[in-house]
mmCIF file of N, CA, C and O in Angstrom:
data_model
loop_
_atom_site.group_PDB
_atom_site.id
_atom_site.type_symbol
_atom_site.label_atom_id
_atom_site.label_comp_id
_atom_site.label_asym_id
_atom_site.label_seq_id
_atom_site.Cartn_x
_atom_site.Cartn_y
_atom_site.Cartn_z
ATOM 1 N N MET S 1 -10.093 157.327 -39.795
ATOM 2 C CA MET S 1 -10.228 158.252 -40.913
ATOM 3 C C MET S 1 -8.956 159.168 -41.339
ATOM 4 O O MET S 1 -8.709 159.574 -39.872
ATOM 5 N N LEU S 2 -8.428 159.190 -41.901
ATOM 6 C CA LEU S 2 -7.201 159.874 -41.847
ATOM 7 C C LEU S 2 -7.425 161.226 -42.546
ATOM 8 O O LEU S 2 -8.157 161.663 -43.333
ATOM 9 N N THR S 3 -6.855 162.496 -41.806
ATOM 10 C CA THR S 3 -6.887 164.029 -42.263
ATOM 11 C C THR S 3 -5.694 164.748 -42.388
ATOM 12 O O THR S 3 -4.655 163.875 -42.321
ATOM 13 N N VAL S 4 -5.717 165.505 -43.126
ATOM 14 C CA VAL S 4 -4.513 165.563 -43.610
ATOM 15 C C VAL S 4 -4.402 167.452 -42.719
ATOM 16 O O VAL S 4 -5.198 168.327 -42.777
ATOM 17 N N ARG S 5 -3.285 168.128 -42.808
ATOM 18 C CA ARG S 5 -3.184 169.394 -42.272
ATOM 19 C C ARG S 5 -2.155 170.075 -43.500
ATOM 20 O O ARG S 5 -1.015 169.645 -44.178
ATOM 21 N N LEU S 6 -2.608 171.046 -44.247
ATOM 22 C CA LEU S 6 -1.868 172.096 -44.933
ATOM 23 C C LEU S 6 -0.971 172.719 -44.068
ATOM 24 O O LEU S 6 -1.488 173.667 -43.262
ATOM 25 N N LEU S 7 0.305 172.860 -44.265
ATOM 26 C CA LEU S 7 1.055 173.483 -43.930
ATOM 27 C C LEU S 7 1.191 175.096 -43.997
ATOM 28 O O LEU S 7 1.255 175.524 -45.162
ATOM 29 N N PRO S 8 1.153 175.712 -43.044
ATOM 30 C CA PRO S 8 0.998 177.435 -43.277
ATOM 31 C C PRO S 8 2.600 177.940 -44.014
ATOM 32 O O PRO S 8 3.629 177.103 -43.660
ATOM 33 N N GLU S 9 2.769 178.736 -44.252
ATOM 34 C CA GLU S 9 3.777 179.400 -45.330
ATOM 35 C C GLU S 9 4.819 179.698 -44.556
ATOM 36 O O GLU S 9 5.990 179.327 -44.802
ATOM 37 N N ASP S 10 4.397 180.152 -43.149
ATOM 38 C CA ASP S 10 5.717 180.379 -42.105
ATOM 39 C C ASP S 10 6.502 179.215 -41.673
ATOM 40 O O ASP S 10 7.858 179.023 -41.676
ATOM 41 N N GLU S 11 5.700 177.820 -41.771
ATOM 42 C CA GLU S 11 6.392 176.621 -41.129
ATOM 43 C C GLU S 11 7.251 176.337 -42.535
ATOM 44 O O GLU S 11 8.017 175.318 -42.423
ATOM 45 N N LEU S 12 6.726 176.817 -43.991
ATOM 46 C CA LEU S 12 7.586 175.962 -45.096
ATOM 47 C C LEU S 12 8.959 177.024 -45.265
ATOM 48 O O LEU S 12 9.921 176.535 -46.495
ATOM 49 N N ALA S 13 8.992 177.890 -44.650
ATOM 50 C CA ALA S 13 10.206 179.025 -44.759
ATOM 51 C C ALA S 13 11.561 178.150 -44.501
ATOM 52 O O ALA S 13 11.412 177.307 -43.829
ATOM 53 N N GLY S 14 12.314 178.139 -45.489
ATOM 54 C CA GLY S 14 13.969 177.529 -45.272
ATOM 55 C C GLY S 14 13.478 175.846 -45.451
ATOM 56 O O GLY S 14 14.778 175.053 -45.160
ATOM 57 N N VAL S 15 12.585 175.468 -45.783
ATOM 58 C CA VAL S 15 12.331 173.491 -46.255
ATOM 59 C C VAL S 15 12.912 173.773 -47.600
ATOM 60 O O VAL S 15 12.990 174.326 -48.594
ATOM 61 N N ALA S 16 14.025 172.494 -47.777
ATOM 62 C CA ALA S 16 14.219 172.136 -48.786
ATOM 63 C C ALA S 16 13.299 172.033 -50.049
ATOM 64 O O ALA S 16 13.696 172.456 -51.158
ATOM 65 N N ASP S 17 12.207 171.477 -49.487
ATOM 66 C CA ASP S 17 10.903 171.022 -50.669
ATOM 67 C C ASP S 17 9.600 171.654 -50.244
ATOM 68 O O ASP S 17 8.757 170.757 -49.782
ATOM 69 N N PRO S 18 9.629 172.882 -50.445
ATOM 70 C CA PRO S 18 8.411 173.792 -50.051
ATOM 71 C C PRO S 18 6.967 173.216 -50.887
ATOM 72 O O PRO S 18 6.218 173.270 -50.210
ATOM 73 N N GLU S 19 7.189 172.491 -52.034
ATOM 74 C CA GLU S 19 6.013 171.654 -52.465
ATOM 75 C C GLU S 19 5.242 171.058 -51.565
ATOM 76 O O GLU S 19 4.078 170.481 -51.712
ATOM 77 N N ARG S 20 6.220 170.085 -50.804
ATOM 78 C CA ARG S 20 5.558 169.182 -49.761
ATOM 79 C C ARG S 20 5.293 169.870 -48.513
ATOM 80 O O ARG S 20 5.537 169.940 -47.569
ATOM 81 N N CYS S 21 4.017 170.010 -48.826
ATOM 82 C CA CYS S 21 3.329 171.015 -47.959
ATOM 83 C C CYS S 21 2.011 170.550 -47.481
ATOM 84 O O CYS S 21 1.301 170.957 -46.416
ATOM 85 N N VAL S 22 1.553 169.092 -47.419
ATOM 86 C CA VAL S 22 0.681 168.289 -46.868
ATOM 87 C C VAL S 22 1.052 167.099 -45.797
ATOM 88 O O VAL S 22 2.042 166.662 -46.019
ATOM 89 N N GLU S 23 0.689 167.266 -44.498
ATOM 90 C CA GLU S 23 1.033 166.503 -43.632
ATOM 91 C C GLU S 23 -0.175 165.346 -43.497
ATOM 92 O O GLU S 23 -1.117 166.172 -42.722
ATOM 93 N N PRO S 24 0.101 164.116 -43.505
ATOM 94 C CA PRO S 24 -1.204 163.377 -42.949
ATOM 95 C C PRO S 24 -1.504 163.551 -41.592
ATOM 96 O O PRO S 24 -0.001 163.475 -40.883
ATOM 97 N N ALA S 25 -2.625 163.272 -40.972
ATOM 98 C CA ALA S 25 -2.686 163.100 -39.334
ATOM 99 C C ALA S 25 -3.650 161.489 -39.201
ATOM 100 O O ALA S 25 -4.555 161.521 -39.822
ATOM 101 N N VAL S 26 -3.064 160.858 -38.782
ATOM 102 C CA VAL S 26 -3.760 159.573 -38.033
ATOM 103 C C VAL S 26 -4.642 159.552 -36.760
ATOM 104 O O VAL S 26 -4.095 160.083 -35.914
ATOM 105 N N PRO S 27 -6.170 159.613 -36.907
ATOM 106 C CA PRO S 27 -6.612 159.838 -35.506
ATOM 107 C C PRO S 27 -6.473 158.578 -34.521
ATOM 108 O O PRO S 27 -6.313 157.479 -34.978
ATOM 109 N N ARG S 28 -6.460 159.231 -33.401
ATOM 110 C CA ARG S 28 -6.148 157.994 -32.241
ATOM 111 C C ARG S 28 -7.667 158.301 -31.480
ATOM 112 O O ARG S 28 -8.135 159.229 -31.604
ATOM 113 N N ARG S 29 -7.881 157.330 -30.578
ATOM 114 C CA ARG S 29 -8.958 157.094 -29.773
ATOM 115 C C ARG S 29 -9.019 158.278 -28.424
ATOM 116 O O ARG S 29 -9.750 158.405 -27.955
ATOM 117 N N ALA S 30 -7.315 158.148 -27.840
ATOM 118 C CA ALA S 30 -7.705 159.139 -26.688
ATOM 119 C C ALA S 30 -6.986 160.209 -27.145
ATOM 120 O O ALA S 30 -7.922 161.042 -26.373
ATOM 121 N N GLU S 31 -6.118 160.639 -27.443
ATOM 122 C CA GLU S 31 -5.633 161.840 -27.674
ATOM 123 C C GLU S 31 -5.603 162.968 -28.899
ATOM 124 O O GLU S 31 -4.689 163.212 -28.481
ATOM 125 N N GLY S 32 -6.748 162.626 -29.622
ATOM 126 C CA GLY S 32 -6.734 163.443 -30.950
ATOM 127 C C GLY S 32 -6.082 162.742 -32.060
ATOM 128 O O GLY S 32 -6.346 161.262 -32.426
ATOM 129 N N ALA S 33 -5.071 163.264 -32.660
ATOM 130 C CA ALA S 33 -4.372 162.542 -33.797
ATOM 131 C C ALA S 33 -3.124 162.947 -33.589
ATOM 132 O O ALA S 33 -2.466 163.856 -32.808
ATOM 133 N N ILE S 34 -2.331 161.858 -34.489
ATOM 134 C CA ILE S 34 -1.135 161.739 -34.449
ATOM 135 C C ILE S 34 -0.372 162.342 -35.663
ATOM 136 O O ILE S 34 -0.890 161.811 -36.788
ATOM 137 N N THR S 35 0.160 163.466 -35.808
ATOM 138 C CA THR S 35 0.504 163.857 -37.073
ATOM 139 C C THR S 35 1.787 163.323 -37.285
ATOM 140 O O THR S 35 2.879 163.379 -36.757
ATOM 141 N N VAL S 36 1.683 162.746 -38.317
ATOM 142 C CA VAL S 36 3.204 162.212 -39.025
ATOM 143 C C VAL S 36 4.126 163.609 -39.574
ATOM 144 O O VAL S 36 3.934 163.829 -41.260
ATOM 145 N N ARG S 37 4.947 163.577 -39.002
ATOM 146 C CA ARG S 37 5.647 165.056 -39.730
ATOM 147 C C ARG S 37 6.752 164.327 -40.379
ATOM 148 O O ARG S 37 6.869 164.978 -41.236
ATOM 149 N N ALA S 38 7.380 163.297 -40.162
ATOM 150 C CA ALA S 38 8.198 162.435 -41.323
ATOM 151 C C ALA S 38 7.631 162.496 -42.819
ATOM 152 O O ALA S 38 8.667 162.420 -43.438
ATOM 153 N N LEU S 39 6.614 162.514 -42.928
ATOM 154 C CA LEU S 39 5.902 162.193 -43.907
ATOM 155 C C LEU S 39 5.285 163.206 -44.934
ATOM 156 O O LEU S 39 4.069 163.907 -44.337
ATOM 157 N N ARG S 40 5.835 164.238 -45.563
ATOM 158 C CA ARG S 40 5.091 165.179 -46.116
ATOM 159 C C ARG S 40 5.125 165.140 -47.511
ATOM 160 O O ARG S 40 6.042 164.459 -47.969
ATOM 161 N N MET S 41 3.727 165.523 -48.150
ATOM 162 C CA MET S 41 3.968 164.961 -49.395
ATOM 163 C C MET S 41 3.338 166.566 -50.091
ATOM 164 O O MET S 41 2.596 167.169 -49.616
ATOM 165 N N THR S 42 3.223 166.335 -52.105
ATOM 166 C CA THR S 42 2.748 167.139 -52.266
ATOM 167 C C THR S 42 1.318 166.998 -52.517
ATOM 168 O O THR S 42 0.705 166.166 -52.275
ATOM 169 N N PRO S 43 0.558 167.968 -52.901
ATOM 170 C CA PRO S 43 -1.319 167.997 -53.019
ATOM 171 C C PRO S 43 -1.264 166.853 -54.130
ATOM 172 O O PRO S 43 -2.213 166.116 -54.151
ATOM 173 N N ALA S 44 -0.275 166.936 -55.268
ATOM 174 C CA ALA S 44 -0.492 166.084 -56.381
ATOM 175 C C ALA S 44 -0.050 164.368 -56.115
ATOM 176 O O ALA S 44 -0.844 163.709 -56.264
ATOM 177 N N ASP S 45 0.511 164.593 -54.887
ATOM 178 C CA ASP S 45 0.885 163.057 -54.282
ATOM 179 C C ASP S 45 -0.409 162.496 -53.287
ATOM 180 O O ASP S 45 -0.528 161.221 -53.573
ATOM 181 N N LEU S 46 -0.871 163.634 -52.877
ATOM 182 C CA LEU S 46 -2.056 162.821 -51.904
ATOM 183 C C LEU S 46 -3.464 162.509 -52.950
ATOM 184 O O LEU S 46 -3.972 161.552 -52.583
ATOM 185 N N VAL S 47 -3.338 163.467 -54.324
ATOM 186 C CA VAL S 47 -4.572 162.977 -54.985
ATOM 187 C C VAL S 47 -3.995 161.414 -55.836
ATOM 188 O O VAL S 47 -4.973 160.618 -55.718
ATOM 189 N N ARG S 48 -2.965 161.437 -55.775
ATOM 190 C CA ARG S 48 -2.634 160.312 -56.525
ATOM 191 C C ARG S 48 -2.850 158.806 -55.680
ATOM 192 O O ARG S 48 -3.242 157.937 -56.010
ATOM 193 N N LEU S 49 -2.250 159.348 -54.412
ATOM 194 C CA LEU S 49 -2.563 158.185 -53.472
ATOM 195 C C LEU S 49 -3.910 157.673 -52.978
ATOM 196 O O LEU S 49 -4.330 156.770 -53.206
ATOM 197 N N ARG S 50 -4.619 159.019 -53.243
ATOM 198 C CA ARG S 50 -6.001 158.872 -53.155
ATOM 199 C C ARG S 50 -6.757 157.750 -54.002
ATOM 200 O O ARG S 50 -7.636 157.065 -53.963
ATOM 201 N N ILE S 51 -6.522 158.308 -55.540
ATOM 202 C CA ILE S 51 -6.766 157.349 -56.715
ATOM 203 C C ILE S 51 -6.229 156.044 -56.546
ATOM 204 O O ILE S 51 -7.118 155.125 -56.879
ATOM 205 N N GLU S 52 -5.207 155.814 -56.221
ATOM 206 C CA GLU S 52 -4.626 154.402 -56.136
ATOM 207 C C GLU S 52 -5.020 153.845 -55.235
ATOM 208 O O GLU S 52 -5.523 152.347 -55.241
ATOM 209 N N THR S 53 -5.569 153.876 -54.093
ATOM 210 C CA THR S 53 -6.070 153.529 -52.789
ATOM 211 C C THR S 53 -7.630 153.203 -53.323
ATOM 212 O O THR S 53 -7.931 151.889 -53.300
ATOM 213 N N ASP S 54 -8.281 154.112 -54.273
ATOM 214 C CA ASP S 54 -9.761 153.587 -54.581
ATOM 215 C C ASP S 54 -9.516 152.468 -55.685
ATOM 216 O O ASP S 54 -10.435 151.853 -55.362
ATOM 217 N N LEU S 55 -8.523 152.475 -56.650
ATOM 218 C CA LEU S 55 -8.516 151.572 -57.444
ATOM 219 C C LEU S 55 -8.418 150.181 -56.571
ATOM 220 O O LEU S 55 -8.653 149.546 -57.574
ATOM 221 N N ALA S 56 -7.190 150.490 -55.712
ATOM 222 C CA ALA S 56 -7.261 149.120 -55.067
ATOM 223 C C ALA S 56 -8.072 148.477 -54.325
ATOM 224 O O ALA S 56 -8.484 147.326 -54.412
ATOM 225 N N LEU S 57 -8.997 149.454 -53.397
ATOM 226 C CA LEU S 57 -10.219 148.895 -52.822
ATOM 227 C C LEU S 57 -11.211 148.296 -53.946
ATOM 228 O O LEU S 57 -11.734 147.249 -53.731
ATOM 229 N N ALA S 58 -11.257 148.918 -55.115
ATOM 230 C CA ALA S 58 -12.268 148.257 -56.363
ATOM 231 C C ALA S 58 -12.073 147.061 -56.723
ATOM 232 O O ALA S 58 -12.893 145.912 -56.583
ATOM 233 N N ASP S 59 -10.607 147.053 -57.141
ATOM 234 C CA ASP S 59 -10.284 145.491 -57.274
ATOM 235 C C ASP S 59 -10.339 144.528 -56.046
ATOM 236 O O ASP S 59 -10.962 143.349 -56.531
ATOM 237 N N MET S 60 -10.424 144.734 -54.618
ATOM 238 C CA MET S 60 -10.276 143.810 -53.976
ATOM 239 C C MET S 60 -11.949 143.630 -53.470
ATOM 240 O O MET S 60 -12.221 142.420 -53.374
ATOM 241 N N ARG S 61 -12.905 144.604 -53.804
ATOM 242 C CA ARG S 61 -14.214 144.387 -53.698
ATOM 243 C C ARG S 61 -14.681 143.442 -54.943
ATOM 244 O O ARG S 61 -15.640 142.742 -54.761
ATOM 245 N N THR S 62 -14.393 143.863 -55.870
ATOM 246 C CA THR S 62 -14.592 142.688 -57.214
ATOM 247 C C THR S 62 -14.081 141.799 -56.840
ATOM 248 O O THR S 62 -14.976 140.615 -57.324
ATOM 249 N N GLU S 63 -12.859 140.948 -56.670
ATOM 250 C CA GLU S 63 -12.439 140.038 -56.289
ATOM 251 C C GLU S 63 -13.580 138.943 -55.068
ATOM 252 O O GLU S 63 -13.674 137.863 -55.378
ATOM 253 N N ALA S 64 -13.623 139.905 -54.035
ATOM 254 C CA ALA S 64 -14.465 139.202 -53.142
ATOM 255 C C ALA S 64 -15.705 139.172 -53.557
ATOM 256 O O ALA S 64 -16.498 137.763 -53.230
ATOM 257 N N MET S 65 -16.305 139.961 -54.255
ATOM 258 C CA MET S 65 -17.804 139.384 -54.927
ATOM 259 C C MET S 65 -17.776 138.499 -56.073
ATOM 260 O O MET S 65 -18.570 137.602 -55.918
ATOM 261 N N HIS S 66 -16.841 138.260 -56.791
ATOM 262 C CA HIS S 66 -16.373 137.154 -57.697
ATOM 263 C C HIS S 66 -16.406 135.710 -56.544
ATOM 264 O O HIS S 66 -16.781 134.986 -57.046
ATOM 265 N N ALA S 67 -15.508 135.963 -55.977
ATOM 266 C CA ALA S 67 -15.515 134.775 -54.986
ATOM 267 C C ALA S 67 -16.648 133.995 -54.279
ATOM 268 O O ALA S 67 -17.109 133.184 -54.067
ATOM 269 N N GLU S 68 -17.582 135.285 -54.105
ATOM 270 C CA GLU S 68 -18.677 134.888 -52.925
ATOM 271 C C GLU S 68 -19.602 134.090 -54.027
ATOM 272 O O GLU S 68 -20.342 133.655 -53.709
ATOM 273 N N ALA S 69 -19.610 134.753 -55.479
ATOM 274 C CA ALA S 69 -20.616 134.274 -56.665
ATOM 275 C C ALA S 69 -20.240 132.892 -56.853
ATOM 276 O O ALA S 69 -21.188 132.187 -56.773
ATOM 277 N N THR S 70 -19.055 132.712 -56.894
ATOM 278 C CA THR S 70 -18.508 131.590 -57.523
ATOM 279 C C THR S 70 -18.673 130.224 -56.423
ATOM 280 O O THR S 70 -18.534 129.185 -56.967
ATOM 281 N N TRP S 71 -18.130 130.522 -55.017
ATOM 282 C CA TRP S 71 -18.405 129.381 -54.227
ATOM 283 C C TRP S 71 -19.485 128.541 -54.102
ATOM 284 O O TRP S 71 -19.221 127.629 -53.859
ATOM 285 N N PRO S 72 -20.753 129.081 -54.199
ATOM 286 C CA PRO S 72 -22.016 128.009 -54.063
ATOM 287 C C PRO S 72 -21.867 127.463 -55.517
ATOM 288 O O PRO S 72 -22.074 126.000 -55.498
ATOM 289 N N GLN S 73 -21.109 127.697 -56.642
ATOM 290 C CA GLN S 73 -21.152 126.914 -57.942
ATOM 291 C C GLN S 73 -20.120 125.726 -57.799
ATOM 292 O O GLN S 73 -20.360 124.525 -57.874
ATOM 293 N N ARG S 74 -19.013 126.437 -57.077
ATOM 294 C CA ARG S 74 -17.739 125.383 -56.898
ATOM 295 C C ARG S 74 -18.160 124.304 -55.878
ATOM 296 O O ARG S 74 -17.902 122.935 -56.042
ATOM 297 N N LEU S 75 -18.845 124.415 -54.564
ATOM 298 C CA LEU S 75 -19.424 123.526 -53.734
ATOM 299 C C LEU S 75 -20.243 122.689 -54.300
ATOM 300 O O LEU S 75 -20.376 121.180 -54.176
ATOM 301 N N ALA S 76 -21.633 123.302 -55.252
ATOM 302 C CA ALA S 76 -22.199 122.305 -55.965
ATOM 303 C C ALA S 76 -21.578 121.088 -56.738
ATOM 304 O O ALA S 76 -21.881 120.196 -56.961
ATOM 305 N N GLN S 77 -20.384 121.777 -57.365
ATOM 306 C CA GLN S 77 -19.990 120.805 -58.446
ATOM 307 C C GLN S 77 -19.161 119.806 -57.610
ATOM 308 O O GLN S 77 -19.033 118.908 -57.939
ATOM 309 N N TRP S 78 -18.470 120.491 -56.786
ATOM 310 C CA TRP S 78 -17.691 119.340 -55.505
ATOM 311 C C TRP S 78 -18.658 118.300 -55.149
ATOM 312 O O TRP S 78 -18.277 116.877 -55.105
ATOM 313 N N HIS S 79 -20.268 118.822 -54.455
ATOM 314 C CA HIS S 79 -20.797 117.561 -54.484
ATOM 315 C C HIS S 79 -21.313 116.534 -55.500
ATOM 316 O O HIS S 79 -21.316 115.674 -55.205
ATOM 317 N N ALA S 80 -21.643 117.000 -56.518
ATOM 318 C CA ALA S 80 -21.965 116.230 -57.363
ATOM 319 C C ALA S 80 -21.084 115.426 -57.792
ATOM 320 O O ALA S 80 -21.171 114.118 -58.171
ATOM 321 N N ASP S 81 -19.572 115.727 -57.975
ATOM 322 C CA ASP S 81 -18.555 114.951 -58.145
ATOM 323 C C ASP S 81 -18.404 113.654 -57.300
ATOM 324 O O ASP S 81 -18.161 112.380 -57.704
ATOM 325 N N GLY S 82 -18.178 114.380 -55.991
ATOM 326 C CA GLY S 82 -18.350 113.434 -55.176
ATOM 327 C C GLY S 82 -19.496 112.378 -55.177
ATOM 328 O O GLY S 82 -19.244 111.085 -54.799
ATOM 329 N N ARG S 83 -20.620 112.796 -55.218
ATOM 330 C CA ARG S 83 -21.610 111.896 -55.252
ATOM 331 C C ARG S 83 -21.589 110.867 -56.812
ATOM 332 O O ARG S 83 -21.706 109.962 -56.382
ATOM 333 N N THR S 84 -21.154 111.456 -57.663
ATOM 334 C CA THR S 84 -21.132 110.436 -58.738
ATOM 335 C C THR S 84 -19.686 109.247 -58.368
ATOM 336 O O THR S 84 -20.098 108.239 -58.943
ATOM 337 N N ALA S 85 -18.754 109.871 -57.977
ATOM 338 C CA ALA S 85 -17.882 109.098 -57.560
ATOM 339 C C ALA S 85 -18.119 107.589 -56.547
ATOM 340 O O ALA S 85 -17.823 106.959 -56.584
ATOM 341 N N VAL S 86 -18.847 108.421 -55.716
ATOM 342 C CA VAL S 86 -19.496 107.087 -54.523
ATOM 343 C C VAL S 86 -20.356 106.122 -55.248
ATOM 344 O O VAL S 86 -20.510 105.012 -54.856
ATOM 345 N N GLU S 87 -21.432 106.680 -56.086
ATOM 346 C CA GLU S 87 -22.302 105.816 -56.526
ATOM 347 C C GLU S 87 -21.621 105.318 -58.019
ATOM 348 O O GLU S 87 -22.140 103.714 -58.022
ATOM 349 N N ALA S 88 -20.362 105.408 -58.425
ATOM 350 C CA ALA S 88 -20.074 104.704 -59.285
ATOM 351 C C ALA S 88 -19.271 103.454 -58.711
ATOM 352 O O ALA S 88 -18.747 102.587 -59.682
ATOM 353 N N ASN S 89 -18.716 103.626 -57.590
ATOM 354 C CA ASN S 89 -17.721 102.677 -57.251
ATOM 355 C C ASN S 89 -17.960 101.609 -56.217
ATOM 356 O O ASN S 89 -18.999 102.311 -54.994
ATOM 357 N N GLU S 90 -17.962 100.893 -55.641
ATOM 358 C CA GLU S 90 -18.486 99.714 -54.687
ATOM 359 C C GLU S 90 -17.495 100.143 -53.403
ATOM 360 O O GLU S 90 -16.326 100.421 -53.777
ATOM 361 N N LEU S 91 -17.894 100.059 -52.552
ATOM 362 C CA LEU S 91 -17.194 100.352 -51.299
ATOM 363 C C LEU S 91 -15.928 99.477 -51.101
ATOM 364 O O LEU S 91 -15.975 98.318 -51.082
ATOM 365 N N ASP S 92 -14.790 99.976 -50.729
ATOM 366 C CA ASP S 92 -13.889 99.031 -50.489
ATOM 367 C C ASP S 92 -13.838 98.570 -48.871
ATOM 368 O O ASP S 92 -13.339 99.653 -47.717
ATOM 369 N N THR S 93 -14.204 97.687 -49.008
ATOM 370 C CA THR S 93 -14.816 96.930 -47.514
ATOM 371 C C THR S 93 -13.260 96.560 -46.540
ATOM 372 O O THR S 93 -13.133 96.976 -45.390
ATOM 373 N N ALA S 94 -12.166 96.497 -47.376
ATOM 374 C CA ALA S 94 -10.421 96.549 -46.800
ATOM 375 C C ALA S 94 -10.593 97.981 -46.484
ATOM 376 O O ALA S 94 -9.946 98.017 -44.906
ATOM 377 N N LEU S 95 -10.651 98.842 -47.131
ATOM 378 C CA LEU S 95 -10.050 100.567 -46.595
ATOM 379 C C LEU S 95 -10.858 100.542 -45.426
ATOM 380 O O LEU S 95 -10.461 101.291 -44.534
ATOM 381 N N LEU S 96 -12.631 100.453 -45.293
ATOM 382 C CA LEU S 96 -13.139 100.676 -44.202
ATOM 383 C C LEU S 96 -12.738 100.178 -43.120
ATOM 384 O O LEU S 96 -12.807 100.731 -42.019
ATOM 385 N N SER S 97 -12.440 98.661 -43.195
ATOM 386 C CA SER S 97 -12.032 98.162 -42.155
ATOM 387 C C SER S 97 -10.655 98.672 -41.431
ATOM 388 O O SER S 97 -10.559 98.817 -40.134
ATOM 389 N N ARG S 98 -9.923 99.060 -42.277
ATOM 390 C CA ARG S 98 -8.412 99.795 -41.803
ATOM 391 C C ARG S 98 -8.448 101.075 -41.368
ATOM 392 O O ARG S 98 -8.303 101.360 -39.750
ATOM 393 N N VAL S 99 -9.686 101.728 -41.647
ATOM 394 C CA VAL S 99 -9.974 103.289 -40.917
ATOM 395 C C VAL S 99 -10.710 102.847 -39.450
ATOM 396 O O VAL S 99 -10.203 103.695 -38.713
ATOM 397 N N LEU S 100 -11.651 102.005 -39.633
ATOM 398 C CA LEU S 100 -12.625 101.703 -38.271
ATOM 399 C C LEU S 100 -11.425 101.063 -37.315
ATOM 400 O O LEU S 100 -11.243 101.335 -36.064
ATOM 401 N N HIS S 101 -10.370 99.832 -37.581
ATOM 402 C CA HIS S 101 -9.373 99.711 -36.777
ATOM 403 C C HIS S 101 -8.295 100.805 -36.066
ATOM 404 O O HIS S 101 -8.263 100.933 -34.962
ATOM 405 N N GLY S 102 -8.237 101.716 -37.370
ATOM 406 C CA GLY S 102 -7.203 103.067 -36.962
ATOM 407 C C GLY S 102 -7.969 103.881 -35.892
ATOM 408 O O GLY S 102 -7.400 104.256 -34.945
ATOM 409 N N LEU S 103 -9.402 103.936 -35.856
ATOM 410 C CA LEU S 103 -9.908 104.997 -35.155
ATOM 411 C C LEU S 103 -10.210 104.348 -33.891
ATOM 412 O O LEU S 103 -10.175 104.653 -32.594
ATOM 413 N N ARG S 104 -10.708 102.983 -33.866
ATOM 414 C CA ARG S 104 -10.788 102.061 -32.761
ATOM 415 C C ARG S 104 -9.498 102.467 -31.751
ATOM 416 O O ARG S 104 -9.347 102.458 -30.569
ATOM 417 N N ALA S 105 -8.340 101.976 -32.489
ATOM 418 C CA ALA S 105 -6.975 101.947 -32.074
ATOM 419 C C ALA S 105 -6.304 103.739 -31.198
ATOM 420 O O ALA S 105 -6.014 103.701 -30.094
ATOM 421 N N SER S 106 -7.134 104.573 -31.694
ATOM 422 C CA SER S 106 -6.696 106.105 -31.183
ATOM 423 C C SER S 106 -7.625 106.226 -30.128
ATOM 424 O O SER S 106 -7.163 107.287 -29.431
ATOM 425 N N LEU S 107 -8.874 105.580 -29.863
ATOM 426 C CA LEU S 107 -9.510 106.040 -28.682
ATOM 427 C C LEU S 107 -8.612 105.199 -27.291
ATOM 428 O O LEU S 107 -8.325 105.029 -26.718
#
């Protein structure tokens, strides 16, 4: 979980851009959190980042759900197409002989 620290007024004295008063902190398992001091942002930037992140995650969820829903349909169609192709054609015995010969040679 990402946390943020709002800089106190005394730390912003003499800073070129005092509107950038938010520092993100990335939690670590061992020693608390790492504060990313090189990345200061405005509160508006933080809100924009949150909104854009939420939108991107929603798009990814939608794509994943769509892929999950269409996979069984596509698999069923491939199965039907393969079955139709097998039933429509006579077996190519020459091809099967070459495949078997190749398999035997690889053993």
